Coordinates of C-alpha atoms (C1' of nucleotides) in Angstrom, one line a residue:
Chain A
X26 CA 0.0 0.0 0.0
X27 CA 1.3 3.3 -1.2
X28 CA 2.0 6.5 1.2
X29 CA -0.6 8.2 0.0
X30 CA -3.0 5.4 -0.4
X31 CA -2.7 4.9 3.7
X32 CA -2.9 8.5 4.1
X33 CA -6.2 8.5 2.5
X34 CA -7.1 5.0 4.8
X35 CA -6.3 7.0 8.3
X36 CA -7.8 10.4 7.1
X37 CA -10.8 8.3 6.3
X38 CA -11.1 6.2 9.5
X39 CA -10.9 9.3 11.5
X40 CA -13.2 11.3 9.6
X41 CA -15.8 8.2 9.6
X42 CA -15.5 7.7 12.7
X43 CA -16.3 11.8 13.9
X44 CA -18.9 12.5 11.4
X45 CA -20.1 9.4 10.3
X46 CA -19.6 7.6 6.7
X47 CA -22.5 9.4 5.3
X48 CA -21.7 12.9 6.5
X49 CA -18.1 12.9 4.9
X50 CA -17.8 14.0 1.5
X51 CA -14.8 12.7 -0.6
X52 CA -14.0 16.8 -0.7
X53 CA -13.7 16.6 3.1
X54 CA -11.4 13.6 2.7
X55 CA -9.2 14.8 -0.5
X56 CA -9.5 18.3 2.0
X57 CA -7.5 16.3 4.9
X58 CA -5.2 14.6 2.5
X59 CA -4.2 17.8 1.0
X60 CA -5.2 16.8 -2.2
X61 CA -8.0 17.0 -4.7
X62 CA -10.6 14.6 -4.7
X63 CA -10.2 13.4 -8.2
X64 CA -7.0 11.7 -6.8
X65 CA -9.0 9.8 -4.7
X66 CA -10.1 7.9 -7.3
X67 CA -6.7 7.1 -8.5
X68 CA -6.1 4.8 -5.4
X69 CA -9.9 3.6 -4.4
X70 CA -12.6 3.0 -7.3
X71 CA -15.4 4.4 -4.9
X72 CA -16.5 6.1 -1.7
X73 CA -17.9 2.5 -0.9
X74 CA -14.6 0.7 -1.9
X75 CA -12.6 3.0 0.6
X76 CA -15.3 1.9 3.4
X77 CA -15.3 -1.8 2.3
X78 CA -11.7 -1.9 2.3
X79 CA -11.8 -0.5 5.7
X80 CA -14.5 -3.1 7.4
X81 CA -12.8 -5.6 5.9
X82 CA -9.3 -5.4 6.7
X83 CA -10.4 -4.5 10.3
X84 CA -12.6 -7.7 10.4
X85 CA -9.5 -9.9 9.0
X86 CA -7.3 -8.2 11.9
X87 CA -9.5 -9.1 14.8
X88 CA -10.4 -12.7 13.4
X89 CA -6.6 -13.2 13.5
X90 CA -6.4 -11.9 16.8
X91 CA -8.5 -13.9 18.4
X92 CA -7.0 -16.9 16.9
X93 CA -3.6 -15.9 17.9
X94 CA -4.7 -15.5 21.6
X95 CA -6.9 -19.2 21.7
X96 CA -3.9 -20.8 20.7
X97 CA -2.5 -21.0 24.1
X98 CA -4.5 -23.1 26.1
X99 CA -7.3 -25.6 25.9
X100 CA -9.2 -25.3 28.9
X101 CA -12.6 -23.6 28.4
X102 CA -12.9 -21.2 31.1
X103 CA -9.4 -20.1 30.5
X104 CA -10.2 -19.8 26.6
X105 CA -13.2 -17.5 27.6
X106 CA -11.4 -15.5 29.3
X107 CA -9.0 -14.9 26.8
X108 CA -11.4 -14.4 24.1
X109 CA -12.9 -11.8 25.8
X110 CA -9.7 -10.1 26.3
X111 CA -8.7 -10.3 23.1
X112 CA -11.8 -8.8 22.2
X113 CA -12.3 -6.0 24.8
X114 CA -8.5 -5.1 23.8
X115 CA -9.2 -5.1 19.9
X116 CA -11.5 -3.0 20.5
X117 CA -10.1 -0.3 22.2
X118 CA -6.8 -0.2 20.6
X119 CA -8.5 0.1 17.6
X120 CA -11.4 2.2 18.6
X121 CA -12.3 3.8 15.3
X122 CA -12.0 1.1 13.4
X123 CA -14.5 -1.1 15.3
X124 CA -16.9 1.8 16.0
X125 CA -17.3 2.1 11.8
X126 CA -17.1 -1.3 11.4
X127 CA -20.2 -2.2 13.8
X128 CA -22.5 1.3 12.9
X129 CA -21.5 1.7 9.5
X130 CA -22.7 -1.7 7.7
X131 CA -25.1 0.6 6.2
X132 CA -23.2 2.4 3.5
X133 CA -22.0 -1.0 1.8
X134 CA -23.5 -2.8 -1.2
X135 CA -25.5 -5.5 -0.9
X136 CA -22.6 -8.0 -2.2
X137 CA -19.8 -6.8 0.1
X138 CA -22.4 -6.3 3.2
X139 CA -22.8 -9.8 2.9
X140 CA -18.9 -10.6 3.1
X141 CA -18.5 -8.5 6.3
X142 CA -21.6 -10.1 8.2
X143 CA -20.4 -13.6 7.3
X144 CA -16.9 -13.0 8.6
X145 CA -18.5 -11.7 11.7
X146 CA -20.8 -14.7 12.3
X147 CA -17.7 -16.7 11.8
X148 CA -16.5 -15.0 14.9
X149 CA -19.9 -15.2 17.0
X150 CA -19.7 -19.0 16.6
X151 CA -16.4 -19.0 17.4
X152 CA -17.6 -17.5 21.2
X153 CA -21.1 -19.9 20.7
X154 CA -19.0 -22.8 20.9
X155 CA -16.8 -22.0 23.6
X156 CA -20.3 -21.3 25.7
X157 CA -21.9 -24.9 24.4
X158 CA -18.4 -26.2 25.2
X159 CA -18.7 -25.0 28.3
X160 CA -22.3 -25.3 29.7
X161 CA -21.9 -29.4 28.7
X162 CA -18.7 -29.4 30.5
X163 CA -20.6 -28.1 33.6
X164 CA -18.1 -24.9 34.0
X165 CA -20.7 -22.7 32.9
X166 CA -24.5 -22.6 33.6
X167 CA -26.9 -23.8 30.8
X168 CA -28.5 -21.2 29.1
X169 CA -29.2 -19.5 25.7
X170 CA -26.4 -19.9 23.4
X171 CA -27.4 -17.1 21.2
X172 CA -28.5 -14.5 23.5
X173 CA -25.5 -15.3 26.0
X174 CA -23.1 -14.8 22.7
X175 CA -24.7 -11.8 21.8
X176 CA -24.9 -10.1 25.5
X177 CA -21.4 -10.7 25.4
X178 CA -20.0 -9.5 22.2
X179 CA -22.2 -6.2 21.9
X180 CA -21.0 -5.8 25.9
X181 CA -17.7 -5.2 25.2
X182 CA -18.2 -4.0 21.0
X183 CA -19.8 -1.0 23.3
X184 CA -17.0 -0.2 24.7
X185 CA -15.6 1.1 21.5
X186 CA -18.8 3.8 22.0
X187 CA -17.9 5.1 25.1
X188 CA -14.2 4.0 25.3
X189 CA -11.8 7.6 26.1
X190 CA -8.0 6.8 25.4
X191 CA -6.6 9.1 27.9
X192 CA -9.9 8.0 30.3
X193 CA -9.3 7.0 34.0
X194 CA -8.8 3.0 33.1
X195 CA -6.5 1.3 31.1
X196 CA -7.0 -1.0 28.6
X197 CA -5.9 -4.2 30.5
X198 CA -8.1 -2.7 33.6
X199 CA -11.1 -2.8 31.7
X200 CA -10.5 -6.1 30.3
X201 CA -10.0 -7.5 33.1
X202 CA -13.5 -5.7 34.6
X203 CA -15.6 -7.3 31.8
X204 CA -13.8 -10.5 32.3
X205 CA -14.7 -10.8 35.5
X206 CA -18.4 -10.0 34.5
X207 CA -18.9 -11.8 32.1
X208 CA -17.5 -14.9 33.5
X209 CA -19.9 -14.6 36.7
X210 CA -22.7 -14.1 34.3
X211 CA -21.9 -17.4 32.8
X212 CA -21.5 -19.1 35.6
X213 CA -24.8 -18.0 36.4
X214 CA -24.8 -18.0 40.8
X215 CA -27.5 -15.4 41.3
Chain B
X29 CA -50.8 15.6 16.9
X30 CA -52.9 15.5 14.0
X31 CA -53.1 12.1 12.1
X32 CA -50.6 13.1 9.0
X33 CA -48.1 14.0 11.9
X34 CA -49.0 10.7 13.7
X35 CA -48.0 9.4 10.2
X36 CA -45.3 10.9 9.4
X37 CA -43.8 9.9 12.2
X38 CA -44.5 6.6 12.3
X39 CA -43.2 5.9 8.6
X40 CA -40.1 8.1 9.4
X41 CA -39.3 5.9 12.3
X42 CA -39.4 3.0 9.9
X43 CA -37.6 4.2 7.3
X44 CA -34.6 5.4 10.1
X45 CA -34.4 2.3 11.2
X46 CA -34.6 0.4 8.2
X47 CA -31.9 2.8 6.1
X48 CA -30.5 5.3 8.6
X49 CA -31.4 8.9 8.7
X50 CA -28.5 10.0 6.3
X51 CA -29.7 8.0 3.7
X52 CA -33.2 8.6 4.3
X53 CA -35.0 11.3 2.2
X54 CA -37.9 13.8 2.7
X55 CA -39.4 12.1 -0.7
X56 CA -38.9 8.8 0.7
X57 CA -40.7 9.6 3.2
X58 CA -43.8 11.8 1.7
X59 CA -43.8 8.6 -0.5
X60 CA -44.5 6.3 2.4
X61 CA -47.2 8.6 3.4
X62 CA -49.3 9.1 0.0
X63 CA -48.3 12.9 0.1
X64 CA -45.5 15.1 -1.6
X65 CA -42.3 15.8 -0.1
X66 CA -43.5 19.7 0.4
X67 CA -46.6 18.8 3.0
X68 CA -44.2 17.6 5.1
X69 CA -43.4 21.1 6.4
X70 CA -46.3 22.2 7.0
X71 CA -45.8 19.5 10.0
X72 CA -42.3 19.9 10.9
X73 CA -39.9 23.0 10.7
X74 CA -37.1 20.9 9.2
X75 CA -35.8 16.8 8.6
X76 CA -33.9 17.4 11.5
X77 CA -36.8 18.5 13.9
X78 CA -38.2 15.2 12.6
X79 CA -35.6 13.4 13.7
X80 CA -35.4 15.8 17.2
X81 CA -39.2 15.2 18.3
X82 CA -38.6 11.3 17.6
X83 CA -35.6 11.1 19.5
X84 CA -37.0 13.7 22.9
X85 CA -40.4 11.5 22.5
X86 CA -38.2 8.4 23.0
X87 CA -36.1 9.1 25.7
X88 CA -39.3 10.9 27.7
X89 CA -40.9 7.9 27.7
X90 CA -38.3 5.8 28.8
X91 CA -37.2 8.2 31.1
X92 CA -41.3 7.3 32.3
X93 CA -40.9 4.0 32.0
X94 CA -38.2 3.5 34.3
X95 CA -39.5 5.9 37.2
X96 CA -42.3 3.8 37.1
X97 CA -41.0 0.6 37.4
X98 CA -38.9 1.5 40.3
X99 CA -41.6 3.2 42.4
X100 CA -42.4 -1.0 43.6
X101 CA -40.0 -1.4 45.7
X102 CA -37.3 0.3 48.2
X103 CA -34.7 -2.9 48.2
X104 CA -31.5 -1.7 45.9
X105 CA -31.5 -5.6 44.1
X106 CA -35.2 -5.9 43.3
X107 CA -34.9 -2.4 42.2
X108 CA -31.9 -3.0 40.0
X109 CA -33.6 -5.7 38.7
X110 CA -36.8 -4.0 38.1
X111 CA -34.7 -1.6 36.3
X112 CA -32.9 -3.8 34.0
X113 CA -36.1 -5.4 33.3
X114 CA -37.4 -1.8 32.2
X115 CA -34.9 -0.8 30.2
X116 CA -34.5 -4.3 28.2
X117 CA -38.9 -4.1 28.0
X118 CA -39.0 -0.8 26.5
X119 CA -35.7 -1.5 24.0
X120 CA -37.6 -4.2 22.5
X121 CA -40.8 -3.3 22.6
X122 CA -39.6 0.0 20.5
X123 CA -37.2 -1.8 19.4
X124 CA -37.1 0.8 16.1
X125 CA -37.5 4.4 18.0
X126 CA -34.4 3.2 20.8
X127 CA -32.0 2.0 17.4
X128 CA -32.8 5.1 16.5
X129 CA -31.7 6.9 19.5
X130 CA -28.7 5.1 20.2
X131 CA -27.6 5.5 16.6
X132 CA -28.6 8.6 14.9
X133 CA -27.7 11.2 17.4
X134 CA -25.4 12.7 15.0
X135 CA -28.3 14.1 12.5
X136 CA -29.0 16.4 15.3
X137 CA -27.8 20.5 15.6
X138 CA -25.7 21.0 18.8
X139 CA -28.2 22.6 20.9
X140 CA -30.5 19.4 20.5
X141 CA -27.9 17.1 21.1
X142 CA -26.6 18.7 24.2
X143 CA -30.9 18.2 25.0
X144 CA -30.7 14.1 24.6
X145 CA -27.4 13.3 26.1
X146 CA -28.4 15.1 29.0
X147 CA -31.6 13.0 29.6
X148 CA -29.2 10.0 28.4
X149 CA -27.1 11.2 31.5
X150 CA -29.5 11.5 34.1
X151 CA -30.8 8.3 32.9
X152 CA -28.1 6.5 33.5
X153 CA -27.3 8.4 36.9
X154 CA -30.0 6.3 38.4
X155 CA -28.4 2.9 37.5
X156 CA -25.0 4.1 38.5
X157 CA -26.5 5.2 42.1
X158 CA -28.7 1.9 42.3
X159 CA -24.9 0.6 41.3
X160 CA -23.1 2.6 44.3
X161 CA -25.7 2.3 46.8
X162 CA -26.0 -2.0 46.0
X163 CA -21.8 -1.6 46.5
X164 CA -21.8 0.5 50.0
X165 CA -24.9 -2.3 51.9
X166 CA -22.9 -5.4 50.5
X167 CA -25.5 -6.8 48.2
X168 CA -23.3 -6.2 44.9
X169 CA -19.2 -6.8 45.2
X170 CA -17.2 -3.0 44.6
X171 CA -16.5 -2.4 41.3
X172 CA -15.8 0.8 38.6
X173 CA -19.4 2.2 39.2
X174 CA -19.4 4.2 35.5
X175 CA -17.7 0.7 33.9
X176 CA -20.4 -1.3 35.2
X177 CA -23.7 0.9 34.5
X178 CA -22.4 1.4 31.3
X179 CA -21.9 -2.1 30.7
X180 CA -25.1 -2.9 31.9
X181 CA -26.9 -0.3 29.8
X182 CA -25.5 -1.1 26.4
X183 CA -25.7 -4.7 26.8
X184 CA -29.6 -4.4 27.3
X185 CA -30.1 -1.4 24.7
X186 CA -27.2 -3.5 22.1
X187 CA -30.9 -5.7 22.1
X188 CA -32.2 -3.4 20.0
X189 CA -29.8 -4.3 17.3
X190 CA -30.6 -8.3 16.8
X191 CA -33.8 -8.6 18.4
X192 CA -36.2 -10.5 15.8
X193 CA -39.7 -9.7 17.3
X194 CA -41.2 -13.0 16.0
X195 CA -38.1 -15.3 17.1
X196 CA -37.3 -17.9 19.2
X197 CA -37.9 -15.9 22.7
X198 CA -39.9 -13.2 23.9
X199 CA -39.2 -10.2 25.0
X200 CA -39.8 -11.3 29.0
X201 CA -37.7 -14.1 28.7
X202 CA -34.7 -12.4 27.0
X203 CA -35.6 -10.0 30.1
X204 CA -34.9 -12.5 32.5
X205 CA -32.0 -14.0 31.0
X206 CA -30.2 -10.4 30.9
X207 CA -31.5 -9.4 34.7
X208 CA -30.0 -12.9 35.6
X209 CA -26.6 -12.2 33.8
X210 CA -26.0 -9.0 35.4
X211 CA -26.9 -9.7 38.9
X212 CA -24.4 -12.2 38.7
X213 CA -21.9 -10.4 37.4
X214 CA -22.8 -7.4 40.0
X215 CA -22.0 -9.5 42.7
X216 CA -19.1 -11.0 41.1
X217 CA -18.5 -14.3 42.7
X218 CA -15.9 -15.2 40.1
Chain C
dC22 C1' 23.4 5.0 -24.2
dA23 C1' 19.9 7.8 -25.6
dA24 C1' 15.5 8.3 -27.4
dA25 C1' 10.9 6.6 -27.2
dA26 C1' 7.1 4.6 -24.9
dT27 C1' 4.8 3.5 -20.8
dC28 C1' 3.3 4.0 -16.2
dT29 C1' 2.4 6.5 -11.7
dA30 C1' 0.4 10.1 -9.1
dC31 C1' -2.0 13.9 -9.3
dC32 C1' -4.8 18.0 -11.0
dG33 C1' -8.7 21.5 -12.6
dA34 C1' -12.9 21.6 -14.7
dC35 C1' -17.0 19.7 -15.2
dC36 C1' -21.6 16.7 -15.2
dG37 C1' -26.0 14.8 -13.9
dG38 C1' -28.6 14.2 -10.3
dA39 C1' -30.4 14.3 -5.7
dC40 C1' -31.2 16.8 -1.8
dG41 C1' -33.5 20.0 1.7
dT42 C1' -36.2 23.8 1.6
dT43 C1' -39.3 27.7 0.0
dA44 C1' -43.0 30.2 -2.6
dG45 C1' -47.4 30.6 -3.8
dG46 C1' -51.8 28.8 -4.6
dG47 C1' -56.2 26.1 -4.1
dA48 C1' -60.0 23.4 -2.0
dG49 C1' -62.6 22.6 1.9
dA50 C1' -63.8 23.2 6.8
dT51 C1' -65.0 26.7 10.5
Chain D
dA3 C1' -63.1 35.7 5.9
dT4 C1' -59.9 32.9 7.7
dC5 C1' -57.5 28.8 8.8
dT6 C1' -56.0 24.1 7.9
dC7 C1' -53.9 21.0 4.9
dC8 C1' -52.0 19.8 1.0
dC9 C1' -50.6 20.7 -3.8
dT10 C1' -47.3 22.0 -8.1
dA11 C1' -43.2 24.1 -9.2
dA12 C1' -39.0 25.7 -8.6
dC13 C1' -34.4 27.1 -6.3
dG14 C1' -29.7 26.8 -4.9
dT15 C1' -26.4 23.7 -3.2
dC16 C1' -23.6 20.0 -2.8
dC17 C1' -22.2 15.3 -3.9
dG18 C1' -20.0 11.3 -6.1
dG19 C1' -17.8 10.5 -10.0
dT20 C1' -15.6 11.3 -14.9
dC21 C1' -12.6 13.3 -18.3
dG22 C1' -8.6 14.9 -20.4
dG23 C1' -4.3 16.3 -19.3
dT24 C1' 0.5 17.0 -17.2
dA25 C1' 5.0 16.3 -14.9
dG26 C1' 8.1 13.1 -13.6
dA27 C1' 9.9 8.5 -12.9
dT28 C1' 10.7 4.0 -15.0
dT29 C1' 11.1 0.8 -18.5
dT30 C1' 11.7 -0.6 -23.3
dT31 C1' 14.0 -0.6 -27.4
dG32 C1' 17.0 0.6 -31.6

DNA sequence: CAAAATCTACCGACCGGACGTTAGGGAGAT
DNA sequence: ATCTCCCTAACGTCCGGTCGGTAGATTTTG
């Protein structure tokens, strides 16, 4: 990926993520970049390309991630915890990314909306399982494996809402507050 | 409010929801009402004050909702849970109106935005005190007070997003999985 | 090795269309 | 006579995208 191409990438994610995909103009873009919005063109065939290209590289990154950080153990509990770390982590570090890439599924075409929501079902089962996994292994409570998924993905995918970089907590400190959480919601005492 | 108002409304909420507000147009919406895109003004000042009187309507009314629901009872666990119940309730029973206003709070001017993030905050004041107040008598474990109410609120209002109103469950069970889910985590015995 | 051809990165000007909004008027109810 | 409610028609603006072109680097070729 060229320079400028990236340049155009980050200006993008930034102004996405402040105004919203539909309220940026590729003027407002070219306009950050310090060029003219013609040149856009030269390194994305489309306003929609740019956001595809976007949602998906960010959805490749955080599969990846969460594969890397299963690898190390297979105990179910412990596998839980560190998928939720992994995603909590993901996505703060990468705040504006994951904002746009969970409110702007809007501004894609039909074809490459389809792409991004199957990649991201792949990673729902990927937490679905670990809860089955877990709820017949008696660590966890039986209960809804869908709902339970859900409630805990869109728990910490909020976070990317609210989340302030220079806030009181760290990173690692919230992770470790939704970890806790969530793991006593699945073990389901109350 | 007059019936073409009532209308308007109603097919405006529908058509947010559906496509966003962004990419929604006054002649999309004079079309879902049988009338042209001009009448429209003659019930609201702008597309924006639309979108304004959908969103303050909401948030009244949840505001309402939840007042209600705690006057039951003095006890800070039943109370939390009466409130989660609430505010999962109301998210899926307007399941449209709350997507909106958790989504398109951008279309609004400043001065109107300043208007539903501070209901938003006093909202969420009352979960954050039920939060504190639950942490000082012993009932929940200590924890990040803001963390936690946040958590709790975006998990129940993230609902909104995948709730299918004719699936699997209904809206009081998906109630009382969530109210069960976060009392456990509250007190934390994990 | 130099000239010719090609490619890369960008620009200024422009286009068709859609958008939110306004002006002015007309039919029917009060 | 006035008010309500909706109409037709138009306005100015901005947007995504295209076109033809240019300066410079790179590659190809006689």
């Amino acid at each position: 990926m060229s320079h400028m191409k990236a340049t155009i990438r980050s200006v993008s994610v930034e102004l996405f993520f402040k105004k919203g995909y539909f309220a940026t103009s590729i003027s407002d873009i070219a306009n950050g970049c310090g060029i003219q919005k013609a040149s856009i063109y030269h390194h994305y065939a489309s306003k929609e390309d740019l956001l595809f290209s976007i949602l998906k590289g960010t959805m490749d990154d955080l599969t990846d991630c969460l594969k890397t950080s299963l690898a190390g153990s297979d105990d179910v509990e412990q596998q839980m915890r560190a998928a939720v770390r992994s995603h909590v982590r993901f996505h703060l570090e990468r705040q504006k990314e994951t904002f746009i890439a969970n409110s702007e599924l809007r501004g894609l075409t039909s074809e490459h909306h389809k792409i991004i929501v199957q990649k991201r079902s792949e990673y729902e089962r990927v937490f679905q399982n670990l809860i089955q996994e877990g709820g017949e292994k008696g660590v966890f409570a039986e209960g809804d494996v869908k709902i339970l998924s859900y409630a805990i993905l869109t728990l910490c995918t909020a976070g990317a809402t609210w989340f302030k970089p220079d806030g009181r907590l760290s990173i690692d400190e919230i992770a470790a507050i939704y970890d806790g959480f969530i793991i006593s919601g699945l073990k389901q005492s109350a």
